[in-house]
Structures are given as C-alpha cells and as structure tokens.
Coordinates of C-alpha atoms in Angstrom, one line a residue:
M171 CA 0.0 0.0 0.0
G172 CA 3.0 2.3 0.4
D173 CA 2.0 3.4 3.9
T174 CA 3.8 2.3 7.0
L175 CA 1.5 -0.1 9.0
D176 CA 1.0 0.4 12.7
F177 CA -1.5 -1.9 14.4
S178 CA -0.9 -0.5 17.9
I179 CA -4.1 -0.2 19.9
E180 CA -4.7 2.8 22.2
S181 CA -6.1 2.4 25.7
L182 CA -7.7 4.8 28.2
G183 CA -5.4 3.6 31.0
T184 CA -4.2 0.7 33.2
C185 CA -6.6 -2.1 33.8
T186 CA -7.0 -2.7 37.5
V187 CA -10.6 -4.1 37.8
D188 CA -11.1 -7.8 38.1
S189 CA -13.4 -9.1 35.3
P190 CA -16.7 -10.5 36.5
I191 CA -16.3 -13.2 33.8
E192 CA -14.6 -16.2 35.4
L193 CA -12.3 -17.8 32.9
S194 CA -9.1 -19.8 33.0
R195 CA -5.5 -18.5 33.0
V196 CA -4.0 -22.0 32.2
I197 CA -3.6 -23.4 28.8
G198 CA -4.5 -27.1 28.6
D199 CA -7.0 -27.4 31.4
N200 CA -10.0 -27.7 29.1
R201 CA -11.6 -24.5 30.3
A202 CA -12.2 -21.3 28.3
N203 CA -9.3 -18.8 28.7
Y204 CA -8.8 -15.1 29.0
V205 CA -6.9 -13.3 26.2
R206 CA -3.7 -11.5 27.1
D207 CA -2.5 -8.3 25.6
D208 CA 0.7 -10.0 24.4
Q209 CA -1.2 -12.4 22.1
F210 CA -1.2 -11.4 18.4
I211 CA -2.1 -12.5 14.9
R212 CA 0.3 -11.9 12.0
N213 CA -0.9 -9.6 9.2
N214 CA 1.3 -11.0 6.6
I215 CA 1.3 -14.8 6.6
Y216 CA 2.5 -15.4 3.0
V217 CA 5.9 -16.9 2.4
S218 CA 8.1 -16.8 -0.7
G219 CA 11.6 -18.1 -1.1
D220 CA 13.2 -14.8 -1.8
K221 CA 11.7 -12.9 1.1
A222 CA 13.1 -12.5 4.7
N223 CA 11.0 -13.3 7.7
D224 CA 8.3 -10.7 8.5
P225 CA 9.0 -8.5 11.5
L226 CA 7.5 -9.4 14.9
D227 CA 6.4 -5.9 15.8
M228 CA 3.3 -3.7 15.5
T229 CA 3.9 -3.2 11.8
N230 CA 2.9 -6.8 11.3
L231 CA 1.2 -8.0 14.5
M232 CA -2.5 -7.5 15.3
E233 CA -3.8 -7.7 18.9
K234 CA -6.1 -10.6 19.6
A235 CA -9.6 -9.7 20.6
G236 CA -11.4 -11.3 23.6
P237 CA -12.1 -11.0 27.3
R238 CA -9.3 -9.7 29.6
E239 CA -8.7 -10.9 33.1
K240 CA -8.2 -7.2 34.2
I241 CA -10.5 -4.6 32.8
Y242 CA -10.5 -0.8 32.9
F243 CA -14.1 0.0 33.8
D244 CA -16.0 -1.1 36.8
P245 CA -19.2 -2.6 35.3
K246 CA -21.4 -1.1 38.1
H247 CA -20.5 2.4 36.8
V248 CA -20.7 1.7 33.0
K249 CA -23.1 3.6 30.8
A250 CA -22.9 2.4 27.3
G251 CA -24.3 3.8 24.0
I252 CA -24.9 2.1 20.6
C253 CA -25.8 3.6 17.2
T254 CA -26.1 2.2 13.6
C255 CA -25.1 4.4 10.7
G256 CA -25.2 4.4 6.9
G257 CA -27.2 2.1 4.6
L258 CA -28.9 -1.1 5.7
C259 CA -27.0 -4.4 5.9
P260 CA -28.0 -7.9 7.0
G261 CA -26.9 -8.5 10.6
L262 CA -27.4 -5.0 12.1
N263 CA -29.9 -6.3 14.6
D264 CA -27.8 -9.4 15.4
V265 CA -24.8 -7.1 16.3
I266 CA -27.0 -4.8 18.5
R267 CA -28.4 -7.9 20.3
A268 CA -25.0 -9.3 20.9
I269 CA -23.6 -6.1 22.3
V270 CA -26.6 -5.6 24.7
R271 CA -26.6 -9.2 25.9
C272 CA -22.9 -9.3 26.5
L273 CA -23.0 -6.0 28.4
N274 CA -26.1 -7.0 30.4
T275 CA -25.6 -10.7 31.1
R276 CA -21.8 -11.1 31.1
Y277 CA -20.7 -7.8 32.7
G278 CA -23.8 -6.8 34.6
V279 CA -24.1 -3.4 32.9
K280 CA -27.5 -1.8 33.6
T281 CA -27.5 1.3 31.5
I282 CA -27.4 0.9 27.7
K283 CA -28.7 3.6 25.5
G284 CA -29.6 3.1 21.8
Y285 CA -29.2 6.3 19.8
Q286 CA -31.8 6.4 17.0
F287 CA -31.1 7.1 13.3
G288 CA -27.3 7.1 13.4
F289 CA -25.5 10.2 14.4
H290 CA -28.7 12.2 14.1
G291 CA -29.8 10.6 17.4
F292 CA -27.2 12.7 19.2
F293 CA -28.6 16.0 18.2
A294 CA -31.1 17.4 20.7
E295 CA -32.9 19.6 18.1
E296 CA -33.9 16.6 16.0
G297 CA -35.9 15.1 18.9
Y298 CA -34.9 11.5 18.7
E299 CA -34.7 10.3 22.3
P300 CA -32.4 7.4 23.0
I301 CA -34.0 4.0 23.7
D302 CA -33.1 2.3 27.0
L303 CA -32.0 -1.2 26.0
D304 CA -31.8 -4.4 27.9
R305 CA -31.6 -8.1 27.0
Y306 CA -35.4 -8.6 27.2
L307 CA -36.2 -5.7 24.8
I308 CA -33.9 -6.9 22.1
D309 CA -34.2 -10.6 22.5
E310 CA -36.1 -11.2 19.3
I311 CA -34.7 -8.5 17.0
H312 CA -32.3 -10.8 15.2
K313 CA -35.4 -12.4 13.5
I314 CA -36.1 -9.3 11.5
G315 CA -34.0 -7.3 9.0
G316 CA -33.1 -3.7 9.1
T317 CA -32.0 -2.0 12.3
Y318 CA -34.0 -1.7 15.6
L319 CA -32.3 1.6 16.2
G320 CA -32.9 3.1 12.8
T321 CA -30.1 4.5 10.6
S322 CA -29.2 7.6 8.5
R323 CA -26.3 9.0 6.6
G324 CA -24.3 12.0 7.5
G325 CA -23.9 13.9 10.8
G326 CA -20.5 12.5 11.7
Q327 CA -18.8 15.8 11.1
R328 CA -20.7 17.4 14.0
V329 CA -18.2 15.8 16.4
G330 CA -18.4 18.5 19.1
E331 CA -22.2 18.1 19.5
I332 CA -21.9 14.3 19.5
V333 CA -19.4 14.4 22.4
D334 CA -21.5 17.0 24.2
C335 CA -24.4 14.4 24.1
L336 CA -22.1 11.7 25.4
E337 CA -21.0 13.9 28.3
R338 CA -24.6 14.9 29.1
D339 CA -25.6 11.2 29.2
N340 CA -22.5 10.2 31.1
I341 CA -21.7 7.6 28.4
N342 CA -18.3 5.9 28.9
M343 CA -18.3 3.5 26.1
L344 CA -19.8 4.0 22.6
F345 CA -20.3 1.3 20.0
I346 CA -20.6 2.6 16.5
I347 CA -21.8 0.2 13.8
G348 CA -21.0 1.5 10.3
G349 CA -18.8 1.5 7.2
D350 CA -15.6 3.3 6.5
G351 CA -17.1 6.8 6.4
T352 CA -18.8 6.1 9.7
Q353 CA -15.6 4.8 11.2
R354 CA -13.7 7.8 10.2
G355 CA -16.3 9.7 12.2
S356 CA -15.8 7.3 15.1
Y357 CA -12.1 8.2 15.1
D358 CA -12.8 11.9 15.1
I359 CA -15.3 11.4 18.0
A360 CA -12.6 9.4 20.0
C361 CA -10.1 12.2 19.4
E362 CA -12.5 14.8 20.6
V363 CA -13.2 12.7 23.7
E364 CA -9.5 12.4 24.3
K365 CA -9.0 16.1 23.8
R366 CA -11.5 16.9 26.5
G367 CA -9.9 14.4 28.9
Y368 CA -13.2 12.5 29.0
K369 CA -12.9 8.8 29.6
C370 CA -15.0 7.1 27.0
A371 CA -14.0 4.1 24.9
V372 CA -15.0 4.3 21.2
V373 CA -15.3 0.9 19.5
G374 CA -16.4 0.3 15.9
I375 CA -18.0 -2.7 14.4
P376 CA -17.3 -2.4 10.7
K377 CA -20.3 -2.6 8.4
T378 CA -20.0 -2.6 4.6
V379 CA -22.0 -5.1 2.6
D380 CA -19.6 -4.5 -0.3
N381 CA -16.8 -6.2 1.8
D382 CA -14.3 -3.5 0.9
L383 CA -12.7 -2.7 4.2
M384 CA -8.9 -3.3 4.4
F385 CA -7.4 -6.2 6.3
I386 CA -10.7 -7.8 7.3
D387 CA -11.5 -11.3 5.9
R388 CA -15.1 -10.3 5.4
S389 CA -17.6 -7.8 6.7
F390 CA -20.8 -9.0 8.4
G391 CA -23.8 -9.4 6.1
F392 CA -21.6 -10.3 3.1
E393 CA -22.4 -14.0 3.1
T394 CA -26.1 -13.2 3.4
A395 CA -25.9 -10.8 0.5
V396 CA -24.2 -13.5 -1.6
Q397 CA -26.9 -16.0 -0.7
R398 CA -29.7 -13.7 -1.6
A399 CA -27.9 -12.6 -4.8
K400 CA -27.5 -16.3 -5.7
E401 CA -31.2 -16.7 -5.4
A402 CA -31.8 -13.8 -7.7
I403 CA -29.4 -15.2 -10.3
A404 CA -31.1 -18.6 -10.1
A405 CA -34.5 -16.9 -10.9
I406 CA -33.1 -14.9 -13.8
H407 CA -31.3 -18.0 -15.2
M408 CA -34.6 -19.8 -15.2
E409 CA -36.2 -16.9 -17.1
A410 CA -33.4 -16.7 -19.6
A411 CA -33.1 -20.4 -20.2
S412 CA -36.9 -20.6 -20.9
Q413 CA -37.0 -17.9 -23.6
I414 CA -35.8 -17.6 -27.2
N415 CA -32.4 -15.9 -26.9
G416 CA -33.2 -15.2 -23.3
I417 CA -31.0 -12.8 -21.4
G418 CA -31.0 -12.4 -17.7
L419 CA -29.4 -9.2 -16.2
V420 CA -28.8 -8.8 -12.5
K421 CA -27.4 -5.7 -10.9
L422 CA -25.8 -6.2 -7.5
M423 CA -24.2 -4.0 -4.8
G424 CA -20.6 -3.1 -5.2
R425 CA -19.8 0.6 -5.6
E426 CA -16.0 0.3 -6.0
A427 CA -15.4 -3.4 -5.3
G428 CA -16.9 -6.4 -7.1
F429 CA -16.8 -8.9 -4.2
I430 CA -20.5 -9.6 -4.1
A431 CA -20.7 -10.0 -7.8
T432 CA -17.7 -12.4 -8.0
A433 CA -18.8 -14.5 -5.0
A434 CA -22.4 -14.7 -6.3
T435 CA -21.1 -15.7 -9.7
L436 CA -19.0 -18.5 -8.2
A437 CA -21.9 -19.6 -6.0
S438 CA -24.5 -19.7 -8.7
H439 CA -22.6 -21.7 -11.4
E440 CA -25.1 -20.1 -13.9
T441 CA -23.5 -16.7 -14.7
N442 CA -21.9 -16.2 -18.1
F443 CA -20.6 -12.6 -17.7
C444 CA -19.5 -10.9 -14.5
L445 CA -18.8 -7.2 -14.8
I446 CA -17.1 -5.4 -11.9
P447 CA -15.6 -2.0 -11.2
E448 CA -12.0 -3.3 -11.1
V449 CA -12.0 -4.7 -14.7
P450 CA -12.9 -2.3 -17.6
F451 CA -14.9 -3.4 -20.5
E452 CA -16.1 -1.9 -23.8
L453 CA -19.5 -2.3 -25.3
E454 CA -18.7 -2.0 -29.1
G455 CA -16.3 -3.7 -31.4
E456 CA -15.3 -7.3 -32.2
N457 CA -13.9 -7.8 -28.7
G458 CA -16.5 -5.7 -26.8
F459 CA -19.1 -7.1 -24.4
L460 CA -22.0 -6.9 -26.9
A461 CA -20.3 -9.0 -29.5
C462 CA -19.2 -11.5 -26.9
L463 CA -22.9 -11.7 -25.7
E464 CA -24.0 -12.2 -29.3
R465 CA -21.6 -15.1 -29.7
R466 CA -22.8 -16.6 -26.4
L467 CA -26.4 -16.5 -27.6
A468 CA -25.6 -18.0 -30.9
K469 CA -23.8 -20.9 -29.2
R470 CA -26.1 -21.6 -26.2
G471 CA -29.4 -19.7 -26.8
H472 CA -29.4 -17.8 -23.5
A473 CA -27.1 -15.8 -21.2
V474 CA -26.9 -14.5 -17.6
I475 CA -25.1 -11.3 -16.8
V476 CA -24.2 -10.1 -13.3
V477 CA -23.0 -6.5 -13.0
S478 CA -21.8 -4.6 -10.0
E479 CA -23.4 -1.2 -9.5
G480 CA -20.0 0.6 -9.9
A481 CA -19.0 -1.3 -13.0
G482 CA -18.7 0.5 -16.4
Q483 CA -19.0 4.0 -14.9
D484 CA -16.6 5.4 -17.5
L485 CA -19.3 4.5 -20.1
L486 CA -21.9 6.7 -18.5
T487 CA -22.3 10.4 -17.8
S488 CA -21.2 11.3 -14.3
T489 CA -23.1 13.9 -12.2
N490 CA -20.2 14.4 -9.7
A491 CA -22.9 14.6 -7.0
T492 CA -22.4 13.0 -3.6
D493 CA -24.8 11.6 -1.0
A494 CA -25.0 12.6 2.7
S495 CA -22.1 10.2 3.5
G496 CA -19.9 11.8 0.9
N497 CA -20.1 8.9 -1.5
K498 CA -20.2 9.7 -5.2
K499 CA -23.6 9.1 -6.7
L500 CA -23.3 6.5 -9.4
A501 CA -25.0 6.5 -12.7
D502 CA -27.3 3.4 -13.1
I503 CA -25.2 0.8 -15.0
G504 CA -28.1 -1.7 -14.9
V505 CA -30.6 0.4 -16.7
Y506 CA -28.0 1.6 -19.1
L507 CA -26.8 -1.9 -20.0
K508 CA -30.3 -3.1 -20.5
A509 CA -31.0 -0.3 -23.0
Q510 CA -27.7 -0.8 -24.8
I511 CA -28.3 -4.6 -25.2
E512 CA -31.8 -4.1 -26.5
K513 CA -30.6 -1.4 -28.9
Y514 CA -27.8 -3.6 -30.2
F515 CA -29.9 -6.6 -31.0
K516 CA -32.8 -4.6 -32.4
E517 CA -30.4 -3.0 -34.9
K518 CA -29.1 -6.5 -35.8
K519 CA -32.8 -7.7 -36.1
I520 CA -32.1 -10.5 -33.6
E521 CA -34.9 -11.4 -31.3
I522 CA -34.1 -11.4 -27.6
N523 CA -36.1 -11.7 -24.4
L524 CA -34.3 -9.7 -21.7
K525 CA -35.3 -9.7 -18.0
Y526 CA -33.7 -7.4 -15.5
I527 CA -33.5 -7.7 -11.7
D528 CA -32.1 -5.2 -9.2
P529 CA -32.5 -6.9 -5.8
G530 CA -30.3 -4.4 -3.9
Y531 CA -32.8 -3.2 -1.2
Q532 CA -34.3 -6.6 -0.8
I533 CA -30.8 -8.0 0.0
R534 CA -29.9 -5.1 2.3
A535 CA -33.0 -5.6 4.4
S536 CA -32.6 -9.4 4.6
V537 CA -32.4 -11.5 7.8
T538 CA -29.0 -13.1 8.1
V539 CA -28.1 -16.6 7.1
A540 CA -26.6 -18.8 9.9
S541 CA -22.9 -18.1 9.2
D542 CA -23.5 -14.3 9.3
S543 CA -25.6 -14.6 12.5
V544 CA -22.7 -16.5 14.2
Y545 CA -20.2 -13.8 13.0
C546 CA -22.4 -10.9 14.2
E547 CA -22.7 -12.5 17.7
R548 CA -18.9 -12.9 18.0
L549 CA -18.3 -9.4 16.7
G550 CA -20.6 -7.9 19.2
N551 CA -19.2 -9.9 22.1
N552 CA -15.6 -9.0 21.2
A553 CA -16.5 -5.3 20.9
V554 CA -17.8 -5.3 24.4
H555 CA -14.7 -7.1 25.7
A556 CA -12.5 -4.5 24.1
A557 CA -14.4 -1.5 25.5
M558 CA -14.5 -3.0 29.0
A559 CA -10.7 -3.2 28.8
G560 CA -10.6 0.5 28.0
K561 CA -9.4 0.0 24.4
T562 CA -10.4 2.8 22.0
K563 CA -10.1 4.1 18.5
L564 CA -10.4 0.5 17.1
V565 CA -12.7 -1.8 15.2
I566 CA -13.2 -5.5 15.7
G567 CA -12.3 -7.6 12.6
L568 CA -11.8 -11.1 11.5
V569 CA -8.3 -11.6 10.1
H570 CA -7.1 -15.1 9.0
D571 CA -10.2 -16.4 10.7
K572 CA -9.2 -14.9 14.1
F573 CA -10.9 -11.9 15.9
V574 CA -8.5 -9.0 16.3
H575 CA -8.4 -5.3 17.3
L576 CA -7.6 -3.1 14.4
P577 CA -6.9 0.7 14.6
I578 CA -9.6 2.7 12.9
K579 CA -6.9 4.7 11.1
M580 CA -5.5 1.5 9.5
V581 CA -8.9 0.1 8.4
T582 CA -10.0 3.4 6.8
Q583 CA -6.8 4.4 5.0
H584 CA -7.9 2.7 1.7
R585 CA -10.6 0.5 0.3
N586 CA -10.2 -3.1 -0.5
A587 CA -10.9 -4.3 -4.1
V588 CA -10.9 -7.4 -6.2
N589 CA -7.4 -7.9 -7.6
P590 CA -7.7 -8.5 -11.4
E591 CA -4.5 -10.5 -11.3
G592 CA -5.6 -12.5 -8.2
S593 CA -7.1 -16.0 -7.8
L594 CA -10.6 -14.8 -7.0
W595 CA -11.0 -13.1 -10.4
R596 CA -9.2 -15.9 -12.1
D597 CA -11.7 -18.4 -10.6
T598 CA -14.5 -16.1 -11.7
L599 CA -13.3 -16.2 -15.2
D600 CA -13.1 -20.0 -15.1
A601 CA -16.7 -20.1 -13.8
T602 CA -18.2 -17.8 -16.5
G603 CA -16.0 -18.7 -19.5
Q604 CA -15.9 -15.0 -20.4
P605 CA -12.8 -13.5 -22.1
I606 CA -10.1 -12.2 -19.7
L607 CA -10.7 -8.7 -21.1
M608 CA -13.6 -7.6 -23.3
V609 CA -11.8 -4.6 -24.9
N610 CA -10.5 -3.6 -28.3
D611 CA -7.7 -1.3 -27.1
M612 CA -5.6 -3.4 -24.7
E613 CA -3.2 -0.6 -23.8
A614 CA -6.1 1.8 -22.9
A615 CA -7.6 -1.0 -20.8
K616 CA -4.3 -1.5 -19.0
A617 CA -4.1 2.2 -18.3
K618 CA -7.6 2.2 -16.8
M619 CA -6.8 -0.8 -14.6
A620 CA -3.6 0.9 -13.4
K621 CA -5.6 4.0 -12.6
A622 CA -8.2 1.9 -10.7
V623 CA -5.4 0.3 -8.6
A624 CA -4.0 3.8 -7.9
D625 CA -7.4 5.1 -6.9
A626 CA -8.0 2.2 -4.6
K627 CA -4.8 3.1 -2.7
K628 CA -5.9 6.7 -2.2
K629 CA -7.4 7.8 1.1
P630 CA -11.2 7.9 0.8
S631 CA -11.1 11.7 1.2
E632 CA -9.0 11.9 -2.0
Q633 CA -11.3 9.7 -4.0
K634 CA -14.2 12.2 -4.4

C-alpha cells in the first residue's frame, strides 16, 4: 500500500478491575481462557523463497480480541451507547443484540442507550430520544431485517455536538456500527473525547455489505448478501433459459469493489458474464461485451449477466454529485446496460427476451443466514470485551479467521478491491468462461486498470 503499517491499539489507561467473567489462565485445562495483551495474529502470513521473515512488531502484528482478566471499567458504573449508521446491511440487529446481551448478562451493565437514526440521534434539536436497551427488549430482533435503532447517513462531522451528548448522558463506552465513512467519524469522536480528557472508549463494528474494508476477511452481512444474490441469479437464469435468446441481467451492490458479484457468480454456477468496477470493458467492437454476448447467444441460446453497480461508470455520464455520506452518486449501469443490449440486438434484427432484476434493497433488508448470524454474535461480544478493557479508536475484525483489534486509522486508509490478477478473479473467469478482457484497445484498458489500482490506494477523502 505504500504506507507504514502500525497496528498498535490505544487504551484509556491501566486495567486494575477484576473481570466478573470467570475464565481460566491456564492453557491445557480444558476451560475457556482469558486473552492476554501479548497475544497477536500476524498480518502477513505469506511466504516466498526470496523474502526474509516478516517483523514481529506492530507493523505486522494485530492484537487478539477477547475478554481480559483485568478490565478498565467497573461494570457497576458503566453507561454504554450504541448507534447504527449508513445504509442497511444484513446483521445489524444481530450485532445490536450481541452487544446488549454481553454488556447485560456477562458484565452486569444496567444502563445501555440506543441512539436512534445514526449520528442524528445525538442532536437534541432533532428530537430522537435514545432507547433504554436491555436483553429482554432486544431478544427477538435478530429475527427481522433492518436495524432496531434506525439509521441515517451524515452527521458524523458534528463531532463536538456528539461528544456533548455523550457527556450529558455520562456515556463511557460507545459502540458505532457502520462503514468506512462512519468509522472515520468514530475516530474523530474518539479524538475529541481524548482532547476533552473525558474517559469514553469508542469501539467500531465495521459494516459494509460491499466487503471493501482493508485487512478484514469479510464484513458482516456479506455472506447473506451473496446467498440472496445467488437466489436472484437462479431466478433470472430460469427466465433466460426458458426464452428464445433469453438474457438475464442482475445488478448487485458493489460501488467500488466487485466482491458480491464475483462471489455470487461463483456460488450460482449459472453466470456467463460478470462485470465489476475493477475490470474495464467496452460495449462496441469485435472484442467488446455486446459482440461477446451475441456469440454466447448463438452458441447456447441464453445468457446470464451479473453487473456490480459501480462497473462501467466510464461508459456513462457522471453527475459528480455525492450523498450525505460523501459517496459519489453512481449512474445506473443496470438500466444503461439493459438499454444498450436491447438497442444492439434490435439494430441487428435478432430477437431477444431480456429480463432485468435489481434486488439491492431486498438484499440489504434481509435477515442473516446462519454463518453471518454467528459472525455478528462474535463481533458484538468482542467489541464489548475491548471496550470494557478500556481500548479505544479501534474496530473489531476477522483476520485469518481470528478476531483482532484493528486501529480505525488503519482500516479506513484505503478501500479493498478485487485484484484483477488474483485468484478470486481468475476463478470467476473460469466459472463464467468470459474473455479475460472484453476490450478492443488493450493498452487503454491496462491504463484504466492501473488508474483503478492507484485510486483504490488513495485515502477515501482523496477519491471524491
């Protein structure tokens, strides 16, 4: 990435309080153990013959998450806050439930406030009173989609007002569930808290259905999104295969990263073209997408296309507008592609039957599949353990299948993306049988891909 990595985790102070959770200190006694602060997970686990051993310092080591024997806060005096920010994502309620139950039942925390509608719930003039949460109130919320607390975009720049609210409510640990923009706001909040000398741990649970946060194996809700996308692809394949020159087109989430599209393509076994933001394509010409689609129809009589919402943006007119979170508003590649396909085959006088599905909001509001539900439970629990130990300015993440503490600054430096030279995209090409690149000007395509890689390495604030 070019930046020096530092996975050091900040703390509010020395931990002197005995944890109320009774665990073992002995390895090998068949009892669940505490986690020590000197237990780490390597960031870089890859080995090549021409490379020296990776350093065993905080440029390469991530602190393991989990309950500590000594904690910073006395649970009897803890007042916790929770909020959910940004767009919907499967698993939000599962995470809320896990945090509340761990605070309530494991540590005995009595005061837990749920701030409504994201950061807007901290602003008195908006009139959204916090909800007093306990394990009984939230016990069933994992069975429904959405977020029990409500969500919104924006507001994270009003840091002073948010911290004013935390002080008024005597909150000493805040759990913020949201994506990279939200977590940058979390970091600013934690810095303001520190500046005021106010002891409040700020812990993030990273949420991005696009799975584009750095270092983390996967974000919660991703596997549910892939499952629901697979179901949409199965339906569109049935439509396409039942028609004369049937074409099924599915647009999936993925603003700047094609992880959902690639995973759903691999899971479905029925996709013939997968179009993602990281790999450019052209519509016209002998090697362009439309000609490739025509050849597919001539050979098999039907085709299924999966496209990420951020794919092919260079083909459309950009408005340069942004939403409340500061994200660039994308032109609709799904509608555009549908129109271009219909126009192409009409001009060629070739009959087609095209069906189009955009299941985005249905997927975002979905109840989690089992694997995501398990993941959310463990994320929420580990977030509470971190906060109780006084750790701050961090998010909980899964790295190499282990739960770790990650500094917010590290996770939000860049966005993750599908590597066009990596095994995931290579396996996607194998699954679809599509050409490696659907372009006529190979040098121009290489330049676009190089620019995409460079843009992915920019800080999000530089990407607007």
